[in-house]
Amino acid sequence: MLLDNKSILITGGTGSFGKAFTKYVLDNYNPKKIIIYSRDEFKQFIMQNEFKQYADKLRFFIGDVRDKERLTRAFEGVDYVIHAAALKQVPACEYNPAEAIKTNIHGAQNVIDAALDTGVKKVVALSTDKAVNPVNLYGGTKLVSDKLFIAANAYAGSKDICFSIVRYGNVAGSRGSVIPFFHNIIKNGGTELPITDYRMTRFWISLQQGVELVIKALEESKGGETFISKIPSFKITDLAQAMLPGCEMPEVGIREGEKLHEIMVTREDSMMTYEYEKHFIVYPHFEWWDDSKIQAGGKRVEQGFEYSSGTNTEWLSVEQIQEMLINHTYKTSDYEVFYKQDGKKLRKIYKLPYFPDRICQWAILQVIEPCIINNLTADTYSAIPNRGIHKGLTKLQSAMWNDPEECRYCLKLDARHYYQSINHDLLKEKYSRMFNDNELLWLLNEIIDSIETAEIEDLTAIYLLEEDIDPETGIPIGNYLSQYSGNYYFSSFDHWIKEQKHVKYYFRYMDDMVIFGKTKEELFALKKEIDIYFRNELKLNIKENWQVFPSYVRGVDFLGYRTFYKYTLLRKSTCLEMEKKMTAIRNKVEAGNMMNYSEWCSINSYKGWLKYADTFRLYQKYVVPLLPYADDYYIRNIKPSTKKGLKAS
């Protein structure tokens, strides 16, 4: 087979595409080795852990495409190169044009030169729709990059090497797409989704389709071709209605440099474009190109043809999702798996495509959320509107400050490997007791069974006894439904602790729990009963770090704060992280550089966190100096039409 016993190198290999391509190749071929070439050693470390079972096949090479010498060393003995490295964020490229040119243009030429000098057989470069009739610097640099890779075939001489390109737009749901923007509005309680222009359309491509297109290019390219997948289009207005049915959609006007429609094949390219069953190929228009190299099975498109999201013949609609659900043809898509650093913890995150999976799950939430919330006691504060971290904190403060006798001692505990340990059958049973709709239950069961998040080799770390091991265990961190399912899984325990054990002060945030009592003895006795309940009723185990301690001596560390008698402090790790971030932002802006959106959000976030604790000096030291800069960013970039900004309150 094509990639069997071959050495493959991926530039920018730790990104979403690199991981997906690596997984696809390892699942379907037997490569000699895959070399991950990238700049970030931490991302390489994360990827090494994710693919640890393939350690004998993977190599991790730290380097930059700007460094031709390093590329040449990395390319020795390599058969195929996939060039995915680029500076891709449009605003970043606009603000740092020289850096974009160094990576996207000079880096492309370095890849070409290194491949020509080392005996590489094929190079496939990833392009973008923004390289077609570019209106921003990123698109301009990628256009030049595409031209370089096509022209490189003329310099191959007698060498057995060819260069080709694959072109597609942003993967649906990526950070630069409209979908996360809409989702964030909905998540924060918004009831309307702004539309730049009611006529706007976009192409829809999944990560899997992107990987398959690269494989096709490796299989079929002769040198100089641009491969383009046939993919469906969608209207931005249809997407908005699918994500938030019945929402208002104010038209806010198209942004500078934004296109109404995405274009993959221009009218000018039509003279050398051939249409195949699932893709187009734009062949090079050079004297050195031989028409005999044109892939069989295609037909030349009509002169003047344009492949645009606005004139596409294939469309996604809300009705398509409905049809899949009615006919029971819906199956949960493959998960994209990645790791995220959460404090000192490295969490395994599972991500689904927006179409149809996240849209389906969002629709389910609209139905089940009120039912789940009604079933919960007033003592839980996770994944519930208007009952988040700060609501839980104020309730805990009220108990400790107003009833010190009942809160003299604290029992603090949580479940071992909670998300990985949730039992599928038990969760299904809980849902079946709440809902009598067979269609809904079928869909919930399909999603629950879509993954076993607990790896078999790790199960002994979850369960105390070997006979307790159940491989059909776990729900994925990252699913829309997971937080609600995880919260609901504990609802029977909440009712037991309040209604049968008559605990006065009990607080839960997912599996993190705080219980107050008058004496140590009563809390130790309660912990033993909880241990039995966990094992028998929930098939869970208490984490080993549970504690019983005097509340007012050391404070209660819960929800990111440490609450004492009459005052509250930030958790030490939160303080250190804030100091690090705020100092870095201050150094940046005082050097004359503008903050980015993420940094602006961090300032607002810490401002909110500090509001709920006795942290006046921290606020004055780290936040107040940044407020004028944050205010300026808000006026320039968030809401240019208003002079309202952040206030130092």
PDB file of N, CA, C and O in Angstrom, residues 56-120:
ATOM      1  N   ASP A  56       7.173   3.395  18.698  1.00  0.00           N
ATOM      2  CA  ASP A  56       8.172   2.838  17.777  1.00  0.00           C
ATOM      3  C   ASP A  56       8.043   3.405  16.367  1.00  0.00           C
ATOM      4  O   ASP A  56       8.975   3.281  15.565  1.00  0.00           O
ATOM      5  N   LYS A  57       6.905   4.042  16.060  1.00  0.00           N
ATOM      6  CA  LYS A  57       6.671   4.586  14.727  1.00  0.00           C
ATOM      7  C   LYS A  57       6.857   6.106  14.653  1.00  0.00           C
ATOM      8  O   LYS A  57       6.994   6.647  13.552  1.00  0.00           O
ATOM      9  N   LEU A  58       6.825   6.790  15.783  1.00  0.00           N
ATOM     10  CA  LEU A  58       6.821   8.245  15.788  1.00  0.00           C
ATOM     11  C   LEU A  58       8.169   8.824  16.193  1.00  0.00           C
ATOM     12  O   LEU A  58       8.844   8.308  17.081  1.00  0.00           O
ATOM     13  N   ARG A  59       8.549   9.900  15.538  1.00  0.00           N
ATOM     14  CA  ARG A  59       9.731  10.663  15.878  1.00  0.00           C
ATOM     15  C   ARG A  59       9.322  12.131  16.017  1.00  0.00           C
ATOM     16  O   ARG A  59       8.509  12.630  15.237  1.00  0.00           O
ATOM     17  N   PHE A  60       9.880  12.812  16.979  1.00  0.00           N
ATOM     18  CA  PHE A  60       9.543  14.202  17.220  1.00  0.00           C
ATOM     19  C   PHE A  60      10.786  15.062  17.028  1.00  0.00           C
ATOM     20  O   PHE A  60      11.781  14.901  17.719  1.00  0.00           O
ATOM     21  N   PHE A  61      10.700  15.979  16.073  1.00  0.00           N
ATOM     22  CA  PHE A  61      11.828  16.784  15.613  1.00  0.00           C
ATOM     23  C   PHE A  61      11.508  18.254  15.834  1.00  0.00           C
ATOM     24  O   PHE A  61      10.617  18.809  15.203  1.00  0.00           O
ATOM     25  N   ILE A  62      12.197  18.889  16.767  1.00  0.00           N
ATOM     26  CA  ILE A  62      11.983  20.310  17.030  1.00  0.00           C
ATOM     27  C   ILE A  62      12.692  21.133  15.963  1.00  0.00           C
ATOM     28  O   ILE A  62      13.886  20.954  15.723  1.00  0.00           O
ATOM     29  N   GLY A  63      11.936  22.025  15.338  1.00  0.00           N
ATOM     30  CA  GLY A  63      12.523  22.859  14.304  1.00  0.00           C
ATOM     31  C   GLY A  63      11.499  23.828  13.738  1.00  0.00           C
ATOM     32  O   GLY A  63      10.294  23.684  13.948  1.00  0.00           O
ATOM     33  N   ASP A  64      11.974  24.807  12.987  1.00  0.00           N
ATOM     34  CA  ASP A  64      11.146  25.846  12.384  1.00  0.00           C
ATOM     35  C   ASP A  64      11.323  25.781  10.875  1.00  0.00           C
ATOM     36  O   ASP A  64      12.446  25.587  10.387  1.00  0.00           O
ATOM     37  N   VAL A  65      10.228  25.960  10.114  1.00  0.00           N
ATOM     38  CA  VAL A  65      10.350  25.943   8.656  1.00  0.00           C
ATOM     39  C   VAL A  65      11.174  27.116   8.149  1.00  0.00           C
ATOM     40  O   VAL A  65      11.611  27.127   6.993  1.00  0.00           O
ATOM     41  N   ARG A  66      11.398  28.111   8.990  1.00  0.00           N
ATOM     42  CA  ARG A  66      12.269  29.224   8.598  1.00  0.00           C
ATOM     43  C   ARG A  66      13.746  28.804   8.542  1.00  0.00           C
ATOM     44  O   ARG A  66      14.565  29.497   7.958  1.00  0.00           O
ATOM     45  N   ASP A  67      14.059  27.675   9.170  1.00  0.00           N
ATOM     46  CA  ASP A  67      15.442  27.203   9.294  1.00  0.00           C
ATOM     47  C   ASP A  67      15.694  26.124   8.237  1.00  0.00           C
ATOM     48  O   ASP A  67      15.395  24.942   8.442  1.00  0.00           O
ATOM     49  N   LYS A  68      16.266  26.533   7.086  1.00  0.00           N
ATOM     50  CA  LYS A  68      16.486  25.596   5.988  1.00  0.00           C
ATOM     51  C   LYS A  68      17.455  24.478   6.372  1.00  0.00           C
ATOM     52  O   LYS A  68      17.258  23.311   6.010  1.00  0.00           O
ATOM     53  N   GLU A  69      18.483  24.814   7.106  1.00  0.00           N
ATOM     54  CA  GLU A  69      19.477  23.825   7.517  1.00  0.00           C
ATOM     55  C   GLU A  69      18.850  22.731   8.373  1.00  0.00           C
ATOM     56  O   GLU A  69      19.131  21.536   8.200  1.00  0.00           O
ATOM     57  N   ARG A  70      17.970  23.137   9.290  1.00  0.00           N
ATOM     58  CA  ARG A  70      17.296  22.171  10.152  1.00  0.00           C
ATOM     59  C   ARG A  70      16.332  21.299   9.335  1.00  0.00           C
ATOM     60  O   ARG A  70      16.228  20.106   9.570  1.00  0.00           O
ATOM     61  N   LEU A  71      15.634  21.910   8.384  1.00  0.00           N
ATOM     62  CA  LEU A  71      14.737  21.152   7.515  1.00  0.00           C
ATOM     63  C   LEU A  71      15.509  20.097   6.729  1.00  0.00           C
ATOM     64  O   LEU A  71      15.070  18.950   6.601  1.00  0.00           O
ATOM     65  N   THR A  72      16.642  20.493   6.193  1.00  0.00           N
ATOM     66  CA  THR A  72      17.451  19.563   5.406  1.00  0.00           C
ATOM     67  C   THR A  72      17.866  18.360   6.236  1.00  0.00           C
ATOM     68  O   THR A  72      17.822  17.225   5.774  1.00  0.00           O
ATOM     69  N   ARG A  73      18.245  18.613   7.481  1.00  0.00           N
ATOM     70  CA  ARG A  73      18.611  17.512   8.375  1.00  0.00           C
ATOM     71  C   ARG A  73      17.401  16.610   8.643  1.00  0.00           C
ATOM     72  O   ARG A  73      17.512  15.380   8.620  1.00  0.00           O
ATOM     73  N   ALA A  74      16.236  17.220   8.869  1.00  0.00           N
ATOM     74  CA  ALA A  74      15.032  16.451   9.190  1.00  0.00           C
ATOM     75  C   ALA A  74      14.544  15.631   8.005  1.00  0.00           C
ATOM     76  O   ALA A  74      13.954  14.564   8.169  1.00  0.00           O
ATOM     77  N   PHE A  75      14.769  16.121   6.757  1.00  0.00           N
ATOM     78  CA  PHE A  75      14.248  15.466   5.552  1.00  0.00           C
ATOM     79  C   PHE A  75      15.090  14.274   5.103  1.00  0.00           C
ATOM     80  O   PHE A  75      14.674  13.540   4.201  1.00  0.00           O
ATOM     81  N   GLU A  76      16.244  14.057   5.669  1.00  0.00           N
ATOM     82  CA  GLU A  76      17.090  12.940   5.265  1.00  0.00           C
ATOM     83  C   GLU A  76      16.358  11.610   5.463  1.00  0.00           C
ATOM     84  O   GLU A  76      15.875  11.302   6.544  1.00  0.00           O
ATOM     85  N   GLY A  77      16.258  10.828   4.368  1.00  0.00           N
ATOM     86  CA  GLY A  77      15.605   9.516   4.447  1.00  0.00           C
ATOM     87  C   GLY A  77      14.095   9.562   4.415  1.00  0.00           C
ATOM     88  O   GLY A  77      13.438   8.532   4.561  1.00  0.00           O
ATOM     89  N   VAL A  78      13.502  10.749   4.208  1.00  0.00           N
ATOM     90  CA  VAL A  78      12.046  10.901   4.190  1.00  0.00           C
ATOM     91  C   VAL A  78      11.517  10.672   2.770  1.00  0.00           C
ATOM     92  O   VAL A  78      12.090  11.164   1.794  1.00  0.00           O
ATOM     93  N   ASP A  79      10.408   9.944   2.663  1.00  0.00           N
ATOM     94  CA  ASP A  79       9.771   9.690   1.373  1.00  0.00           C
ATOM     95  C   ASP A  79       8.738  10.756   1.017  1.00  0.00           C
ATOM     96  O   ASP A  79       8.715  11.263  -0.100  1.00  0.00           O
ATOM     97  N   TYR A  80       7.858  11.090   2.011  1.00  0.00           N
ATOM     98  CA  TYR A  80       6.765  12.017   1.758  1.00  0.00           C
ATOM     99  C   TYR A  80       6.759  13.123   2.815  1.00  0.00           C
ATOM    100  O   TYR A  80       6.932  12.858   4.007  1.00  0.00           O
ATOM    101  N   VAL A  81       6.522  14.360   2.358  1.00  0.00           N
ATOM    102  CA  VAL A  81       6.418  15.507   3.260  1.00  0.00           C
ATOM    103  C   VAL A  81       5.030  16.112   3.124  1.00  0.00           C
ATOM    104  O   VAL A  81       4.563  16.376   2.007  1.00  0.00           O
ATOM    105  N   ILE A  82       4.357  16.339   4.255  1.00  0.00           N
ATOM    106  CA  ILE A  82       3.092  17.069   4.306  1.00  0.00           C
ATOM    107  C   ILE A  82       3.387  18.408   4.970  1.00  0.00           C
ATOM    108  O   ILE A  82       3.755  18.462   6.144  1.00  0.00           O
ATOM    109  N   HIS A  83       3.221  19.472   4.210  1.00  0.00           N
ATOM    110  CA  HIS A  83       3.567  20.803   4.718  1.00  0.00           C
ATOM    111  C   HIS A  83       2.315  21.486   5.257  1.00  0.00           C
ATOM    112  O   HIS A  83       1.505  22.031   4.503  1.00  0.00           O
ATOM    113  N   ALA A  84       2.157  21.464   6.580  1.00  0.00           N
ATOM    114  CA  ALA A  84       0.987  22.060   7.234  1.00  0.00           C
ATOM    115  C   ALA A  84       1.346  23.267   8.081  1.00  0.00           C
ATOM    116  O   ALA A  84       0.456  23.949   8.598  1.00  0.00           O
ATOM    117  N   ALA A  85       2.630  23.557   8.259  1.00  0.00           N
ATOM    118  CA  ALA A  85       3.053  24.661   9.116  1.00  0.00           C
ATOM    119  C   ALA A  85       2.753  26.002   8.447  1.00  0.00           C
ATOM    120  O   ALA A  85       3.023  26.198   7.268  1.00  0.00           O
ATOM    121  N   ALA A  86       2.188  26.918   9.196  1.00  0.00           N
ATOM    122  CA  ALA A  86       1.899  28.262   8.687  1.00  0.00           C
ATOM    123  C   ALA A  86       1.446  29.151   9.830  1.00  0.00           C
ATOM    124  O   ALA A  86       0.962  28.676  10.856  1.00  0.00           O
ATOM    125  N   LEU A  87       1.613  30.453   9.636  1.00  0.00           N
ATOM    126  CA  LEU A  87       0.927  31.421  10.484  1.00  0.00           C
ATOM    127  C   LEU A  87      -0.438  31.643   9.858  1.00  0.00           C
ATOM    128  O   LEU A  87      -0.546  32.141   8.736  1.00  0.00           O
ATOM    129  N   LYS A  88      -1.524  31.296  10.585  1.00  0.00           N
ATOM    130  CA  LYS A  88      -2.845  31.202   9.991  1.00  0.00           C
ATOM    131  C   LYS A  88      -3.846  32.225  10.504  1.00  0.00           C
ATOM    132  O   LYS A  88      -4.880  32.435   9.868  1.00  0.00           O
ATOM    133  N   GLN A  89      -3.591  32.827  11.656  1.00  0.00           N
ATOM    134  CA  GLN A  89      -4.556  33.763  12.214  1.00  0.00           C
ATOM    135  C   GLN A  89      -4.501  35.081  11.453  1.00  0.00           C
ATOM    136  O   GLN A  89      -3.468  35.750  11.425  1.00  0.00           O
ATOM    137  N   VAL A  90      -5.612  35.430  10.808  1.00  0.00           N
ATOM    138  CA  VAL A  90      -5.637  36.622   9.957  1.00  0.00           C
ATOM    139  C   VAL A  90      -5.203  37.886  10.704  1.00  0.00           C
ATOM    140  O   VAL A  90      -4.341  38.627  10.222  1.00  0.00           O
ATOM    141  N   PRO A  91      -5.769  38.198  11.913  1.00  0.00           N
ATOM    142  CA  PRO A  91      -5.341  39.418  12.613  1.00  0.00           C
ATOM    143  C   PRO A  91      -3.851  39.411  12.950  1.00  0.00           C
ATOM    144  O   PRO A  91      -3.186  40.444  12.846  1.00  0.00           O
ATOM    145  N   ALA A  92      -3.332  38.258  13.366  1.00  0.00           N
ATOM    146  CA  ALA A  92      -1.914  38.164  13.712  1.00  0.00           C
ATOM    147  C   ALA A  92      -1.036  38.438  12.498  1.00  0.00           C
ATOM    148  O   ALA A  92      -0.003  39.100  12.593  1.00  0.00           O
ATOM    149  N   CYS A  93      -1.429  37.930  11.335  1.00  0.00           N
ATOM    150  CA  CYS A  93      -0.667  38.170  10.116  1.00  0.00           C
ATOM    151  C   CYS A  93      -0.734  39.639   9.700  1.00  0.00           C
ATOM    152  O   CYS A  93       0.260  40.206   9.231  1.00  0.00           O
ATOM    153  N   GLU A  94      -1.897  40.255   9.875  1.00  0.00           N
ATOM    154  CA  GLU A  94      -2.038  41.664   9.529  1.00  0.00           C
ATOM    155  C   GLU A  94      -1.149  42.536  10.408  1.00  0.00           C
ATOM    156  O   GLU A  94      -0.564  43.512   9.938  1.00  0.00           O
ATOM    157  N   TYR A  95      -1.047  42.191  11.678  1.00  0.00           N
ATOM    158  CA  TYR A  95      -0.270  42.991  12.621  1.00  0.00           C
ATOM    159  C   TYR A  95       1.222  42.674  12.545  1.00  0.00           C
ATOM    160  O   TYR A  95       2.058  43.509  12.876  1.00  0.00           O
ATOM    161  N   ASN A  96       1.546  41.468  12.079  1.00  0.00           N
ATOM    162  CA  ASN A  96       2.946  41.037  11.990  1.00  0.00           C
ATOM    163  C   ASN A  96       3.260  40.554  10.570  1.00  0.00           C
ATOM    164  O   ASN A  96       3.600  39.376  10.362  1.00  0.00           O
ATOM    165  N   PRO A  97       3.161  41.433   9.587  1.00  0.00           N
ATOM    166  CA  PRO A  97       3.305  40.985   8.195  1.00  0.00           C
ATOM    167  C   PRO A  97       4.657  40.358   7.886  1.00  0.00           C
ATOM    168  O   PRO A  97       4.738  39.376   7.148  1.00  0.00           O
ATOM    169  N   ALA A  98       5.723  40.924   8.451  1.00  0.00           N
ATOM    170  CA  ALA A  98       7.053  40.388   8.181  1.00  0.00           C
ATOM    171  C   ALA A  98       7.193  38.957   8.680  1.00  0.00           C
ATOM    172  O   ALA A  98       7.823  38.110   8.028  1.00  0.00           O
ATOM    173  N   GLU A  99       6.579  38.670   9.850  1.00  0.00           N
ATOM    174  CA  GLU A  99       6.652  37.326  10.406  1.00  0.00           C
ATOM    175  C   GLU A  99       5.852  36.339   9.554  1.00  0.00           C
ATOM    176  O   GLU A  99       6.263  35.193   9.347  1.00  0.00           O
ATOM    177  N   ALA A 100       4.691  36.779   9.052  1.00  0.00           N
ATOM    178  CA  ALA A 100       3.876  35.932   8.175  1.00  0.00           C
ATOM    179  C   ALA A 100       4.633  35.598   6.894  1.00  0.00           C
ATOM    180  O   ALA A 100       4.591  34.462   6.397  1.00  0.00           O
ATOM    181  N   ILE A 101       5.334  36.579   6.347  1.00  0.00           N
ATOM    182  CA  ILE A 101       6.119  36.360   5.130  1.00  0.00           C
ATOM    183  C   ILE A 101       7.251  35.368   5.389  1.00  0.00           C
ATOM    184  O   ILE A 101       7.514  34.468   4.589  1.00  0.00           O
ATOM    185  N   LYS A 102       7.923  35.515   6.537  1.00  0.00           N
ATOM    186  CA  LYS A 102       9.030  34.616   6.872  1.00  0.00           C
ATOM    187  C   LYS A 102       8.569  33.164   6.959  1.00  0.00           C
ATOM    188  O   LYS A 102       9.249  32.251   6.482  1.00  0.00           O
ATOM    189  N   THR A 103       7.417  32.939   7.598  1.00  0.00           N
ATOM    190  CA  THR A 103       6.932  31.574   7.783  1.00  0.00           C
ATOM    191  C   THR A 103       6.236  31.046   6.532  1.00  0.00           C
ATOM    192  O   THR A 103       6.545  29.958   6.042  1.00  0.00           O
ATOM    193  N   ASN A 104       5.277  31.803   6.008  1.00  0.00           N
ATOM    194  CA  ASN A 104       4.410  31.283   4.943  1.00  0.00           C
ATOM    195  C   ASN A 104       5.059  31.303   3.564  1.00  0.00           C
ATOM    196  O   ASN A 104       4.729  30.475   2.718  1.00  0.00           O
ATOM    197  N   ILE A 105       5.972  32.243   3.307  1.00  0.00           N
ATOM    198  CA  ILE A 105       6.624  32.321   1.996  1.00  0.00           C
ATOM    199  C   ILE A 105       8.050  31.776   2.062  1.00  0.00           C
ATOM    200  O   ILE A 105       8.390  30.818   1.365  1.00  0.00           O
ATOM    201  N   HIS A 106       8.884  32.377   2.902  1.00  0.00           N
ATOM    202  CA  HIS A 106      10.253  31.883   3.014  1.00  0.00           C
ATOM    203  C   HIS A 106      10.278  30.446   3.517  1.00  0.00           C
ATOM    204  O   HIS A 106      11.094  29.632   3.053  1.00  0.00           O
ATOM    205  N   GLY A 107       9.393  30.126   4.458  1.00  0.00           N
ATOM    206  CA  GLY A 107       9.309  28.757   4.961  1.00  0.00           C
ATOM    207  C   GLY A 107       8.925  27.773   3.873  1.00  0.00           C
ATOM    208  O   GLY A 107       9.462  26.657   3.798  1.00  0.00           O
ATOM    209  N   ALA A 108       7.985  28.174   3.008  1.00  0.00           N
ATOM    210  CA  ALA A 108       7.593  27.314   1.883  1.00  0.00           C
ATOM    211  C   ALA A 108       8.779  27.056   0.958  1.00  0.00           C
ATOM    212  O   ALA A 108       9.018  25.919   0.523  1.00  0.00           O
ATOM    213  N   GLN A 109       9.536  28.103   0.648  1.00  0.00           N
ATOM    214  CA  GLN A 109      10.698  27.928  -0.221  1.00  0.00           C
ATOM    215  C   GLN A 109      11.750  27.032   0.438  1.00  0.00           C
ATOM    216  O   GLN A 109      12.392  26.221  -0.243  1.00  0.00           O
ATOM    217  N   ASN A 110      11.905  27.153   1.753  1.00  0.00           N
ATOM    218  CA  ASN A 110      12.847  26.288   2.468  1.00  0.00           C
ATOM    219  C   ASN A 110      12.430  24.821   2.383  1.00  0.00           C
ATOM    220  O   ASN A 110      13.278  23.931   2.217  1.00  0.00           O
ATOM    221  N   VAL A 111      11.139  24.560   2.528  1.00  0.00           N
ATOM    222  CA  VAL A 111      10.631  23.190   2.403  1.00  0.00           C
ATOM    223  C   VAL A 111      10.931  22.647   1.005  1.00  0.00           C
ATOM    224  O   VAL A 111      11.374  21.500   0.834  1.00  0.00           O
ATOM    225  N   ILE A 112      10.702  23.470  -0.017  1.00  0.00           N
ATOM    226  CA  ILE A 112      10.963  23.066  -1.399  1.00  0.00           C
ATOM    227  C   ILE A 112      12.440  22.739  -1.601  1.00  0.00           C
ATOM    228  O   ILE A 112      12.804  21.693  -2.133  1.00  0.00           O
ATOM    229  N   ASP A 113      13.305  23.650  -1.179  1.00  0.00           N
ATOM    230  CA  ASP A 113      14.748  23.455  -1.364  1.00  0.00           C
ATOM    231  C   ASP A 113      15.247  22.223  -0.624  1.00  0.00           C
ATOM    232  O   ASP A 113      16.040  21.433  -1.167  1.00  0.00           O
ATOM    233  N   ALA A 114      14.808  22.044   0.622  1.00  0.00           N
ATOM    234  CA  ALA A 114      15.240  20.886   1.410  1.00  0.00           C
ATOM    235  C   ALA A 114      14.768  19.582   0.780  1.00  0.00           C
ATOM    236  O   ALA A 114      15.503  18.589   0.751  1.00  0.00           O
ATOM    237  N   ALA A 115      13.540  19.582   0.255  1.00  0.00           N
ATOM    238  CA  ALA A 115      13.011  18.379  -0.393  1.00  0.00           C
ATOM    239  C   ALA A 115      13.796  18.046  -1.658  1.00  0.00           C
ATOM    240  O   ALA A 115      14.109  16.877  -1.931  1.00  0.00           O
ATOM    241  N   LEU A 116      14.142  19.066  -2.453  1.00  0.00           N
ATOM    242  CA  LEU A 116      14.909  18.848  -3.684  1.00  0.00           C
ATOM    243  C   LEU A 116      16.314  18.320  -3.388  1.00  0.00           C
ATOM    244  O   LEU A 116      16.877  17.535  -4.162  1.00  0.00           O
ATOM    245  N   ASP A 117      16.859  18.722  -2.243  1.00  0.00           N
ATOM    246  CA  ASP A 117      18.244  18.379  -1.911  1.00  0.00           C
ATOM    247  C   ASP A 117      18.399  17.036  -1.214  1.00  0.00           C
ATOM    248  O   ASP A 117      19.530  16.560  -1.052  1.00  0.00           O
ATOM    249  N   THR A 118      17.298  16.438  -0.753  1.00  0.00           N
ATOM    250  CA  THR A 118      17.408  15.251   0.096  1.00  0.00           C
ATOM    251  C   THR A 118      16.749  13.991  -0.459  1.00  0.00           C
ATOM    252  O   THR A 118      16.731  12.959   0.215  1.00  0.00           O
ATOM    253  N   GLY A 119      16.189  14.052  -1.657  1.00  0.00           N
ATOM    254  CA  GLY A 119      15.612  12.852  -2.246  1.00  0.00           C
ATOM    255  C   GLY A 119      14.202  12.529  -1.828  1.00  0.00           C
ATOM    256  O   GLY A 119      13.743  11.385  -1.978  1.00  0.00           O
ATOM    257  N   VAL A 120      13.453  13.519  -1.304  1.00  0.00           N
ATOM    258  CA  VAL A 120      12.033  13.323  -0.987  1.00  0.00           C
ATOM    259  C   VAL A 120      11.283  13.009  -2.282  1.00  0.00           C
ATOM    260  O   VAL A 120      11.564  13.585  -3.341  1.00  0.00           O
TER     261      VAL A 120
END
